[in-house]
Every structure is written in structure tokens, then in C-alpha cells.
Short mmCIF file of C-alpha atoms in Angstrom, two decimals:
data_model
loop_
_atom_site.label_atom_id
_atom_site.label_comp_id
_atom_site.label_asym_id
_atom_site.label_seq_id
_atom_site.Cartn_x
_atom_site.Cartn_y
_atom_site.Cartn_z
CA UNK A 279 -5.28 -15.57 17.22
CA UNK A 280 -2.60 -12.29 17.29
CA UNK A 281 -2.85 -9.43 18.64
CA UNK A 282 -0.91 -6.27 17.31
CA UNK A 283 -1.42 -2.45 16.91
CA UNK A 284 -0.20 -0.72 13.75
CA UNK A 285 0.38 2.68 12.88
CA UNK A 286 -0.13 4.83 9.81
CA UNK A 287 2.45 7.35 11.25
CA UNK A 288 0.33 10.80 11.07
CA UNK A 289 1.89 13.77 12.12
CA UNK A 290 -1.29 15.82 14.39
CA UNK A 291 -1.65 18.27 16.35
CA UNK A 292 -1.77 17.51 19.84
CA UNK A 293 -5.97 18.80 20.42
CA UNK A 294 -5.27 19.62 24.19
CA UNK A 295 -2.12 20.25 24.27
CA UNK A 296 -1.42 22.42 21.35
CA UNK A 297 1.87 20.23 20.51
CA UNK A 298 2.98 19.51 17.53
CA UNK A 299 5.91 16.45 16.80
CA UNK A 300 8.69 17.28 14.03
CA UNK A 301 8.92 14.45 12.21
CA UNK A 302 12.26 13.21 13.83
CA UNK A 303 10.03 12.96 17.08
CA UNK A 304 7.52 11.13 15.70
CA UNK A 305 10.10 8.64 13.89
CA UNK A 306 11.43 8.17 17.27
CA UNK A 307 7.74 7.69 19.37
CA UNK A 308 6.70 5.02 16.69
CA UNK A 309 10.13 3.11 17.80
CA UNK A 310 9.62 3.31 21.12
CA UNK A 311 5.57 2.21 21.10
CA UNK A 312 6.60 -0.84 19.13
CA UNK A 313 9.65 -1.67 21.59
CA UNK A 314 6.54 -1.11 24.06
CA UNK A 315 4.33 -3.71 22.27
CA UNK A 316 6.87 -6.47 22.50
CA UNK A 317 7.79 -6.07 25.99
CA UNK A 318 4.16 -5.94 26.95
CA UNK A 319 3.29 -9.40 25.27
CA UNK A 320 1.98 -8.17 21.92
CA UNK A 321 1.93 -10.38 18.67
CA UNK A 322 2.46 -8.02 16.04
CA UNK A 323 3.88 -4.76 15.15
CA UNK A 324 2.60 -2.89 11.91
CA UNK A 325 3.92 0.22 10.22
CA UNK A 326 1.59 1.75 6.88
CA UNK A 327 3.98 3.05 3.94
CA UNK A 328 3.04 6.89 2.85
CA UNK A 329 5.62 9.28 1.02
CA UNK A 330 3.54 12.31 1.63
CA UNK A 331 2.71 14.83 4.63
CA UNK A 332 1.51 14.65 7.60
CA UNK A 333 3.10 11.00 7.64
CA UNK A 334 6.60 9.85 8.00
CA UNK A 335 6.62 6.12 7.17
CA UNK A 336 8.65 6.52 4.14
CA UNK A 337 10.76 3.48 4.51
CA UNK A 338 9.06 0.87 6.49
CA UNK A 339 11.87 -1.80 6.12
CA UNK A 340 14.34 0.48 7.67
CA UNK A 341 12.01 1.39 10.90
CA UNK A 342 11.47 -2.92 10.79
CA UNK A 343 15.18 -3.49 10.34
CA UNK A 344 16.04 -1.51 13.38
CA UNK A 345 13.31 -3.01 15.32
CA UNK A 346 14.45 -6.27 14.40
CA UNK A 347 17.72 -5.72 16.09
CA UNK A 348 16.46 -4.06 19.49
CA UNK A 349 12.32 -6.60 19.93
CA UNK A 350 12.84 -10.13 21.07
CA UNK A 351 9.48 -11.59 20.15
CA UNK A 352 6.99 -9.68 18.25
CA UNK A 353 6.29 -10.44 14.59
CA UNK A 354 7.17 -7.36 12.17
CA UNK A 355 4.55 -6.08 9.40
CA UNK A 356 3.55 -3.41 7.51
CA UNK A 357 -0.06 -1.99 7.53
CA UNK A 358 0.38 -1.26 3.76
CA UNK A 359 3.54 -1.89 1.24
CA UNK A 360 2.92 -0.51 -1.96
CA UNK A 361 2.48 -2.72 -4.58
CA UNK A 362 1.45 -0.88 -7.14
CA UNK A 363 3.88 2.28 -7.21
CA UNK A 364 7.37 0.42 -6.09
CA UNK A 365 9.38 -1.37 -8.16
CA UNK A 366 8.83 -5.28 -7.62
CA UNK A 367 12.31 -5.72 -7.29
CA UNK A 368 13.33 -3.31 -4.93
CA UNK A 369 10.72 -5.05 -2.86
CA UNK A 370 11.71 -8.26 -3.47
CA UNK A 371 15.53 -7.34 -2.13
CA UNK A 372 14.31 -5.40 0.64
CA UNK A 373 11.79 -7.35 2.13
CA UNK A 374 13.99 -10.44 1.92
CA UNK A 375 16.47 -8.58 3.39
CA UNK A 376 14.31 -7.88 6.35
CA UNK A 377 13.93 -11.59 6.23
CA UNK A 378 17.42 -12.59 6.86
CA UNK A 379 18.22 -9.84 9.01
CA UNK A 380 15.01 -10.91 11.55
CA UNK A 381 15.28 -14.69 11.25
CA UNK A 382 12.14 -14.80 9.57
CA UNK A 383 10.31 -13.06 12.32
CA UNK A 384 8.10 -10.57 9.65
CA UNK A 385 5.43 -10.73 7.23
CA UNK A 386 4.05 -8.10 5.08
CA UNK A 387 1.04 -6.58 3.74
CA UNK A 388 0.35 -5.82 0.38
CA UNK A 389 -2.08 -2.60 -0.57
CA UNK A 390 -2.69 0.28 -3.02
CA UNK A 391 -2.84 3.28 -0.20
CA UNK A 392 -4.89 5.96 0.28
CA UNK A 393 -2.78 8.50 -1.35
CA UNK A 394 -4.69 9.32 -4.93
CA UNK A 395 -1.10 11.60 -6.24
CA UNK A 396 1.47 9.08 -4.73
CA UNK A 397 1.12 6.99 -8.48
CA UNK A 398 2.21 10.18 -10.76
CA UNK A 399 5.01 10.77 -7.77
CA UNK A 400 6.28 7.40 -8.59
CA UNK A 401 5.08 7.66 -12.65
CA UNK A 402 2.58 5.70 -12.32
CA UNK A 403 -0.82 5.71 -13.52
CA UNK A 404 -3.87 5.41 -10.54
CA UNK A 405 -6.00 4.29 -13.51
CA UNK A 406 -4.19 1.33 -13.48
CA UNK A 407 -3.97 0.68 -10.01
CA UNK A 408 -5.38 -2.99 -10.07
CA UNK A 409 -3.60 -4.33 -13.22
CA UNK A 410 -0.26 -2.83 -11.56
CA UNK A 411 -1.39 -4.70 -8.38
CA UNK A 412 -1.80 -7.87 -10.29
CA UNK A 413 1.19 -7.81 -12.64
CA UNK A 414 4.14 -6.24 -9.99
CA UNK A 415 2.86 -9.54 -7.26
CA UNK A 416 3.25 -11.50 -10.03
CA UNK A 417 6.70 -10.29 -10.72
CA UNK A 418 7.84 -10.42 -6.87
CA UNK A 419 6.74 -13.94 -6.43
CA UNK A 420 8.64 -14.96 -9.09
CA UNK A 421 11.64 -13.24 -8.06
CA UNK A 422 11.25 -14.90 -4.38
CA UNK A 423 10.68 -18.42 -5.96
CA UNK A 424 12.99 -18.49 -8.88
CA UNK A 425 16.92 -17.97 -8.60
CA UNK A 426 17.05 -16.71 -12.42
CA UNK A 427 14.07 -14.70 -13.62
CA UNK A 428 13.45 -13.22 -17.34
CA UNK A 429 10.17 -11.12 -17.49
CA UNK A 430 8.59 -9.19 -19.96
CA UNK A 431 5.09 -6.85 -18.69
CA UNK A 432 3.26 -4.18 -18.97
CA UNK A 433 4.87 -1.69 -16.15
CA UNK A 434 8.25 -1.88 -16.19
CA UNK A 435 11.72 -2.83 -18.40
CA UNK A 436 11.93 -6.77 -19.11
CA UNK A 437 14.34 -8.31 -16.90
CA UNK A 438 16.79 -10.81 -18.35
CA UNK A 439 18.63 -13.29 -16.29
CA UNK A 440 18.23 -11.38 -13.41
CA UNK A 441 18.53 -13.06 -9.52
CA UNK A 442 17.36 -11.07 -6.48
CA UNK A 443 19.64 -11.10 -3.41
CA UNK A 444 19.31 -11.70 -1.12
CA UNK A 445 17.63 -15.16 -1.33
CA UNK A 446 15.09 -15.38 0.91
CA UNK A 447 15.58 -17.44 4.12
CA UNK A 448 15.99 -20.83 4.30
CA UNK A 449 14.67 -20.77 0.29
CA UNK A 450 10.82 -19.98 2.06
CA UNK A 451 9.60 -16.35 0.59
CA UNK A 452 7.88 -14.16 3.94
CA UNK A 453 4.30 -14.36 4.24
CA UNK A 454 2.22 -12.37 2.62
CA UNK A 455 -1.18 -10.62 2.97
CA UNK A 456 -3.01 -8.75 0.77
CA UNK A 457 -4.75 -5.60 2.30
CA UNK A 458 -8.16 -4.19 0.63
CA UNK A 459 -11.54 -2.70 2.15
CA UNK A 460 -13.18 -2.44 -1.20
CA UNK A 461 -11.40 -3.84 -4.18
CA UNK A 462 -12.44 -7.81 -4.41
CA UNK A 463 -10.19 -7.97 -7.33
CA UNK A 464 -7.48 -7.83 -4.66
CA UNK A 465 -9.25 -10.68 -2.38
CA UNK A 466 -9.49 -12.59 -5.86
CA UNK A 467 -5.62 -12.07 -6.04
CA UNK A 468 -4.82 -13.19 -1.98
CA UNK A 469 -7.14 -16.18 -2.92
CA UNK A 470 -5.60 -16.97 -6.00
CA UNK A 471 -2.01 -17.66 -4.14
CA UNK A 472 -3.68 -18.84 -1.08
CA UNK A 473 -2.02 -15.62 0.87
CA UNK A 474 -3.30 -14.25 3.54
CA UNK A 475 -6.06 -11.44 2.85
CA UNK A 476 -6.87 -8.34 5.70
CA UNK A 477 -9.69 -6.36 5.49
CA UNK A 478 -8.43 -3.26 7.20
CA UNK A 479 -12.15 -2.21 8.19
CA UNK A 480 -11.95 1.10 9.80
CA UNK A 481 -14.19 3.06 8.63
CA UNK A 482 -16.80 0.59 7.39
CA UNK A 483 -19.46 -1.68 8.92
CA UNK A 484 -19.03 -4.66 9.74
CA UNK A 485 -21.54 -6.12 7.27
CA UNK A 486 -19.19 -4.84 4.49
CA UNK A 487 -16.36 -6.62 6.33
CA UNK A 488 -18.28 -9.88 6.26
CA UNK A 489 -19.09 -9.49 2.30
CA UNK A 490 -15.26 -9.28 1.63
CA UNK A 491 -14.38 -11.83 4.25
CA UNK A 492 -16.28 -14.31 3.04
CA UNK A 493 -15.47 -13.61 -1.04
CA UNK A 494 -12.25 -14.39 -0.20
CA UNK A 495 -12.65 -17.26 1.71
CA UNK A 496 -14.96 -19.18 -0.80
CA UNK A 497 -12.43 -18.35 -4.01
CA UNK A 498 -9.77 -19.56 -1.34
CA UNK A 499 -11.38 -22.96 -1.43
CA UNK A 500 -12.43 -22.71 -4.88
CA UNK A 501 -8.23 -22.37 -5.93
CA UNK A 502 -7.34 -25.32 -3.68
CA UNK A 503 -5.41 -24.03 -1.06
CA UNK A 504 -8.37 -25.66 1.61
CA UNK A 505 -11.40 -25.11 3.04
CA UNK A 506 -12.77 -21.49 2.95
CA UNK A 507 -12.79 -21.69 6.95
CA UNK A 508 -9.16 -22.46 6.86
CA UNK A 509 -8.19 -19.01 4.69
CA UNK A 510 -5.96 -16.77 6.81
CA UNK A 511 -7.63 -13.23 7.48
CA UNK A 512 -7.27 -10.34 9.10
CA UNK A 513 -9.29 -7.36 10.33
CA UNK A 514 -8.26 -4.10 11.58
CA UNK A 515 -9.84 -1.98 14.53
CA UNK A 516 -9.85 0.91 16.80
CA UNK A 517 -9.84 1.06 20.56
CA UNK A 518 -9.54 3.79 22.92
CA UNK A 519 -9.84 2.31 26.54
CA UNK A 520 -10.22 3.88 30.02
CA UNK A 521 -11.44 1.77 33.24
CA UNK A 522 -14.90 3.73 33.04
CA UNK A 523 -16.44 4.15 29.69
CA UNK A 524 -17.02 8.22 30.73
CA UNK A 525 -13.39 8.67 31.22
CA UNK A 526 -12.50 7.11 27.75
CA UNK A 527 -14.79 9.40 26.13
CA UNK A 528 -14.51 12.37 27.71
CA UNK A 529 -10.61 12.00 27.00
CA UNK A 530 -11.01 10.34 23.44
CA UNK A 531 -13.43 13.30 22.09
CA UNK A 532 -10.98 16.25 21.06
CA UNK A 533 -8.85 14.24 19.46
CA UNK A 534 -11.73 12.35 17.41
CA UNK A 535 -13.04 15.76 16.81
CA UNK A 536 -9.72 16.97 15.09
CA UNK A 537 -8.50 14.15 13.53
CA UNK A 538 -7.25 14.50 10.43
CA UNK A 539 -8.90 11.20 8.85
CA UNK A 540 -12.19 10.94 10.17
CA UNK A 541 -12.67 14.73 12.06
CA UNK A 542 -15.31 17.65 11.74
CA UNK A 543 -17.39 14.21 10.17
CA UNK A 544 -19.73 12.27 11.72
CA UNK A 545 -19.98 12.37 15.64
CA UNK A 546 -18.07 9.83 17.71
CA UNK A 547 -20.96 8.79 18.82
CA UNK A 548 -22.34 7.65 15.04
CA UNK A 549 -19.04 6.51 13.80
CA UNK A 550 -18.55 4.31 16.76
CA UNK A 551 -21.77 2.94 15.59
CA UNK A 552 -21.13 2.03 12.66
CA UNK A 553 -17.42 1.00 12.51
CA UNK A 554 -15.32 -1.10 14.73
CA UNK A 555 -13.86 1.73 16.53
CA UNK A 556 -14.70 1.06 20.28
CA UNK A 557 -14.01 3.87 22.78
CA UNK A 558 -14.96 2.58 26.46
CA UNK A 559 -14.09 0.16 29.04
CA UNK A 560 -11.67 -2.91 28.52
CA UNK A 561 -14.72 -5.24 28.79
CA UNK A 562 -16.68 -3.40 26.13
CA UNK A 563 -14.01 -3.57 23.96
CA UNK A 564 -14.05 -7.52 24.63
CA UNK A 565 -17.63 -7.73 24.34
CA UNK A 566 -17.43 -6.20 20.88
CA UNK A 567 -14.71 -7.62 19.15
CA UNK A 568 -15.38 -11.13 20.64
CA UNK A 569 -18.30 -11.00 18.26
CA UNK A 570 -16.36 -10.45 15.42
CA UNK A 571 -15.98 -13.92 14.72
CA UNK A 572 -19.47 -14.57 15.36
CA UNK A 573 -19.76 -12.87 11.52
CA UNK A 574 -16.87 -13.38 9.78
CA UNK A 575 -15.55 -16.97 11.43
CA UNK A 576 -12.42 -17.20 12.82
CA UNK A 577 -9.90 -15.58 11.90
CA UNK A 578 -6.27 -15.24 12.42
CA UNK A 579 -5.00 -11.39 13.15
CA UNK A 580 -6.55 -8.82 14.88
CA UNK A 581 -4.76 -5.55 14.59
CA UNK A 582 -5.64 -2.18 16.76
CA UNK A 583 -5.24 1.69 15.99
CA UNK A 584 -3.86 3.04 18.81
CA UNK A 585 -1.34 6.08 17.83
CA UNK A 586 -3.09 8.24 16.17
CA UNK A 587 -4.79 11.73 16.03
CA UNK A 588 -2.26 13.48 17.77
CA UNK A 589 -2.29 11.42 20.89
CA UNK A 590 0.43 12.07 23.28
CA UNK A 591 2.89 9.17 23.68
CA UNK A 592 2.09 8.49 27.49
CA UNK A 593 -1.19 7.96 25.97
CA UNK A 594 -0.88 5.51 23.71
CA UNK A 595 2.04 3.66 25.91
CA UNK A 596 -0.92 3.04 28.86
CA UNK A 597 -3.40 1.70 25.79
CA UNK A 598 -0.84 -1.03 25.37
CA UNK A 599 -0.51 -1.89 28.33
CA UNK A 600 -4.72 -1.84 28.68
CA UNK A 601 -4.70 -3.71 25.49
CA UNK A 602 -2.00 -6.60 26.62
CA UNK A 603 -2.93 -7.15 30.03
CA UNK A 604 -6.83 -6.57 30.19
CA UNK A 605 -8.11 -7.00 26.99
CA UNK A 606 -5.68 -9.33 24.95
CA UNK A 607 -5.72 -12.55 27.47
CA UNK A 608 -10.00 -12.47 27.49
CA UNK A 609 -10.29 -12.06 23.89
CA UNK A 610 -7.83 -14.01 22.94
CA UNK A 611 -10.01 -16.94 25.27
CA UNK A 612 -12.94 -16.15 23.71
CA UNK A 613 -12.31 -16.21 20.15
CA UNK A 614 -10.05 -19.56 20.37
CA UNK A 615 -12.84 -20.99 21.88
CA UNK A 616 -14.71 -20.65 18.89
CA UNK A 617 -12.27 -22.21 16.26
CA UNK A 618 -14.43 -24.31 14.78
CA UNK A 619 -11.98 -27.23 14.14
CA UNK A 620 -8.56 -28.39 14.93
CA UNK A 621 -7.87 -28.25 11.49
CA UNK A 622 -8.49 -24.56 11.12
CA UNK A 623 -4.85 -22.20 11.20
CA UNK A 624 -5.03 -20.82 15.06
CA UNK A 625 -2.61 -18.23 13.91
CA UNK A 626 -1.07 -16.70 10.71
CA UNK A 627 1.86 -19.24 9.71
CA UNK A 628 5.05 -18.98 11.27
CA UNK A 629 8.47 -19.07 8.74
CA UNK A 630 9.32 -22.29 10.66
CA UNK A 631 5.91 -23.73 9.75
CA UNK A 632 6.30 -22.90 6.12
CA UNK A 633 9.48 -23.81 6.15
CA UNK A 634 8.75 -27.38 7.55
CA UNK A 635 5.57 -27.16 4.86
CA UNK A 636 7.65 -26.68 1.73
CA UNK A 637 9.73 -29.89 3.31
CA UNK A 638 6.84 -32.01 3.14
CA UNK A 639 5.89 -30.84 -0.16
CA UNK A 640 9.59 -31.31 -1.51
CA UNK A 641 9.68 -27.65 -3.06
CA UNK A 642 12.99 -26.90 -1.01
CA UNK A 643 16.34 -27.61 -2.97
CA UNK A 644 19.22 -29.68 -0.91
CA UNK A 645 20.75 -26.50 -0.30
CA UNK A 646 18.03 -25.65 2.06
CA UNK A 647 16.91 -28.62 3.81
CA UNK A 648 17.75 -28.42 7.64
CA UNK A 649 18.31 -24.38 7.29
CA UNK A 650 16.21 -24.24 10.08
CA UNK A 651 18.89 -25.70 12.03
CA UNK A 652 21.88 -24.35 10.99
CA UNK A 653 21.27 -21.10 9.43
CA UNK A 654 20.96 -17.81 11.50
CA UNK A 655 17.40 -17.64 12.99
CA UNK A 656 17.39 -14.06 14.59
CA UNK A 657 18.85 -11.03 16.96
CA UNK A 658 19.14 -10.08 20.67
CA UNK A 659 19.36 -7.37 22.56
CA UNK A 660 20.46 -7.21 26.18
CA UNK A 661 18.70 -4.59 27.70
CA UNK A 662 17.45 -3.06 24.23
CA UNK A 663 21.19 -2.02 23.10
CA UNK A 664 21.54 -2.40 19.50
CA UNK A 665 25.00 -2.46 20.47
CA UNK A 666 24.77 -5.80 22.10
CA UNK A 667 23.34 -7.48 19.51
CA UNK A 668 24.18 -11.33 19.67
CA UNK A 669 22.97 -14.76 17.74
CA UNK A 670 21.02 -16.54 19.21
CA UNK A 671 21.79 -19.44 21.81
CA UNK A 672 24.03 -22.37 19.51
CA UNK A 673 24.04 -20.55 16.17
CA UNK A 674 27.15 -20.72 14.37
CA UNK A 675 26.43 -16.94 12.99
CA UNK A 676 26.82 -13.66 14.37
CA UNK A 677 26.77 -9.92 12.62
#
């Protein structure tokens, strides 16, 4: 299973402090927490996508493109790329872009938001939120998997002999997941393609989660893409972690209190009843989301909200380290050791894997067989200098 924390980039008020971030600061902390998260062992780094205040995740392939260049390890994501308001080929060019430019080292999640106005700021309509879901995937799949495209829908101007650059690597499209606490039209859709689905449960129960979970995973099966226990999922979670429960509380409270998503609500107390969010000691957290599975079977990603509410960056740089060297190596043990079958994905698929999948199933042209030998396959940095940026060891490309 991966680990990874993700961010939906909230501008707050500092509760105890009295601080605010301008945006440029925040910009700059979200950089530095995921530079954190890869040099502390973490699996995944996600950014959300929101083109109103308090958030500044405007352009999440620009934060990833810049993170590809300065991370060594750590897979690149987004906690929500907007399917519905942006234009399926800008998409298509940028996230395949990000492709190239990380060696394949990224997936992405597809969603709707949160953000009710963000469809008439794009001219779109929120009462068709689904059917632009449905027909805009449609579109960027196409445009991933076909060198010349003409389309005619609903949403935008037809396109007539049209070819996205850049390809995608090595001919493979990135993964993708589809994101969605409520909508199983959506987990009909991840099914459908046999994509990955997430159920970004953060304010629900986990009974909820389970409903969706398993929709998914029987119209996965029912499509043909495997058995429902081998569908790729996702959950999302909260964690705020001190060595003694009292001290993680006692700290966590103001800024649960103000926050701007889930504040002047419920008590911590109730909401950390009846969502995943977990505010205690390293082993509670383990204790609770080793059960996870227990409910939903195994699944692939586990993602944590960690940088939110206002939280000073200190903060959230210690609830890494909490996360990778106390929390991450016992869970990870325990959930494993419930994979019910050799057969069942341990993790999401790598682009190598899908690469060497699309071999076996002959759906690569000649032009791409053996790219992952002797096509470009990712950055370094010495010393996190994007200056020093070099190809990797025996690769006949640099930038």
C-alpha cells in the first residue's frame, strides 16, 4: 500500500499565532512540505485544484512540474483535477507534459470540486456537472490513446484532425483515478475504464465509504477489468499526531475550532467520531486506520491531511516525519498482511508496469516498444538544486 499526504492549499489564519500567509508564502510552504515528504520516505504527494480564495492551487501541473525537477522518489498527484470545468485538451497536453517531464513518476485524480461558482467562472453549467464529467473523460482518453482525433459533443467545439502533444510517454497515458464521496455515477465511470476510483472520505463515516467502495468494486468486475477485490482504490484521511494523545489534542483544538471547512461545527470530539480524522498518539492512529481494510478490503492508497487549518509549517514538517517513521512502517505491515491474495494489486500501478502491460497485450505501436529502455525516464537533483538537474544514470537524454 502508499502512503502520501495531500493538500487542498487553504490560506488560514494561524489560531494561536494570529499569522496570516500571503499567498506567495503559502505557494512556497506547500513546496517545501512535499520536498519534505520525499526525503522522509513518503509514497505520494497530492495537490487539490481550486481557482478561488482562500486557496492557491491554481495550476497544479506547474507546482508538480517543479517538484518533479527538485523530489527523487515520490509519486506526483493531484487531490482533485477538474474535469468538468477545464478544457479536455488543455488537460490532455498538460498532464502528458507532466508525464514526460517526470519520467512517468505521476498520476492524477479526476473530480468535480467543492467550489459550487467555479462552473459559471469557467462557463460552465453545475447542472451539468456529471454529463460534463462523463463526456470531457471521454474526450481526454481519446486524445491520450489516439494520435488523430475528430470529436463532435455536447460541451465544447468539434475537433477535426486534431493530435495532442505531447504524446504521452512511452505511448502509455498516466494513471488515472477518479475522485467522488457521493456521486456513484462517477464510481460507475472509474469502473467503466477500470481506473482507479478514491473515495476522499473526510467528512463522512466510514459506512458511507464502504457503500461507495464496494459499488465500485463490483461494476469493476462486472466491466471485465478483474475481480472486484483486485479494483484499485483509495481513501483519504486526517491525522494530527503527538506522542501522548493529551498533547495532540490540546494542540490540535484551536485550529479545529477555526477551521475554515469543518469549524464553529460539530466538536472535535463528535467529528472525530464519526469521520476518519484521528487526532492522538501514533499507535491510535495505527489502530484505526489498520481497520480500514477490515471494511472496505484492501486497498491500494492511503492519503493523509496534514497542512491545513492554518497550521504553522514546523507543524506540519514534524507530522511527516511522525507519519513516515512511526506510523507508515506499522501500518503499512498491517494492512499488507491482510491482502487477501497474491493476485490482488499491492500498490497503484507503476508507468513501467503499464507500460510492460500494454506490451503483453500488443496495444503499443513499434515506435514504442523498448521506450522503457531508451527513452528519458526522469530528473535529479543534487542536493535539491533545480540547477543541477541531470538524466538519470545511462540515459542518452538530458534537458
Amino acid at each position: 500500500m502508499q502512503f502520501g499526504i495531500f493538500s487542498v492549499s487553504d490560506v488560514t489564519t494561524d489560531p494561536v499565532t494570529g499569522h496570516t500567509p500571503d499567498d506567495t508564502e503559502r505557494v512556497r510552504s506547500m513546496l517545501t512540505i512535499a520536498r519534505h515528504a520525499d526525503e522522509a520516505g513518503l509514497d505520494v504527494f497530492a495537490t487539490g485544484e481550486h481557482h478561488n480564495p482562500p486557496f492557491v492551487a491554481s495550476s497544479p501541473t506547474t507546482m508538480l512540474g517543479y517538484l518533479a525537477g527538485v523530489t527523487r522518489n515520490i509519486t506526483l498527484s493531484t487531490a482533485t483535477t477538474l474535469i468538468t470545468t477545464n478544457d479536455p485538451v488543455r488537460l490532455a497536453e498538460e498532464y502528458a507534459m507532466l508525464q514526460v517531464v517526470s519520467g512517468g513518476r505521476m498520476d492524477l485524480m479526476m473530480g468535480r470540486g467543492n467550489t459550487g461558482p467555479v462552473y459559471p467562472w469557467f462557463g460552465k453549467d453545475i447542472r451539468q456537472g456529471i454529463p460534463l464529467a462523463i463526456e470531457n473523460y471521454a474526450l481526454l482518453r481519446r486524445l491520450w490513446t489516439e494520435d488523430v482525433v475528430d470529436w463532435q459533443g455536447k460541451f465544447r467545439t468539434p475537433l477535426q484532425g486534431f493530435t495532442s502533444t505531447p504524446r504521452p510517454l512511452d505511448g502509455v497515458p498516466p494513471f488515472v483515478w477518479h475522485g467522488s464521496i457521493r456521486s456513484p455515477e462517477i464510481a460507475e465511470q472509474a469502473a467503466y475504464y477500470g481506473d482507479g476510483f478514491l473515495h476522499n472520505n473526510i467528512f463522512w463515516p466510514l459506512s458511507h465509504t464502504k457503500q461507495m467502495v464496494t459499488y465500485y468494486r463490483q461494476r469493476f468486475e462486472h466491466y471485465g477489468h478483474g475481480r472486484a477485490d483486485q479494483a484499485i482504490v483509495g481513501l483519504g484521511g486526517q491525522v494530527f499526531v503527538r506522542k501522548n494523545s493529551q498533547d495532540a489534542v490540546a494542540e490540535f483544538r484551536p485550529y479545529f475550532d477555526d477551521a475554515p471547512v469543518y469549524g464553529h461545527g460539530p466538536s472535535m470530539e463528535d467529528f472525530t467520531r464519526e469521520t476518519p480524522l484521528t487526532v492522538g498518539s501514533p499507535q491510535q492512529v495505527i489502530d484505526r486506520y489498520g481497520a480500514f481494510v477490515d471494511e472496505v478490503g484492501y486497498y491500494q492508497r492511503q492519503m493523509f491531511l496534514i497542512d491545513h487549518a492554518g497550521l504553522p509549517l514546523k507543524t506540519v514538517l514534524e507530522q511527516i516525519d511522525i507519519l513516515a517513521d512511526e506510523i507508515v512502517p506499522e501500518l503499512r505491515r498491517i494492512v499488507e498482511a491482510k491482502r487477501p491474495a497474491d493476485d490482488v494489486p499491492l500498490n497503484p500501478p507503476t508507468h513501467a508496469e503499464r507500460v510492460a502491460t500494454a506490451l503483453r497485450a500488443g496495444s503499443l505501436g513499434a515506435a514504442h516498444v523498448g521506450g522503457t529502455e531508451d527513452r528519458w525516464t526522469g530528473l535529479r537533483a543534487e542536493e535539491g538544486d533545480p540547477r543541477n538537474l541531470e538524466p538519470t544514470a545511462g540515459r542518452p537524454f538530458g534537458l
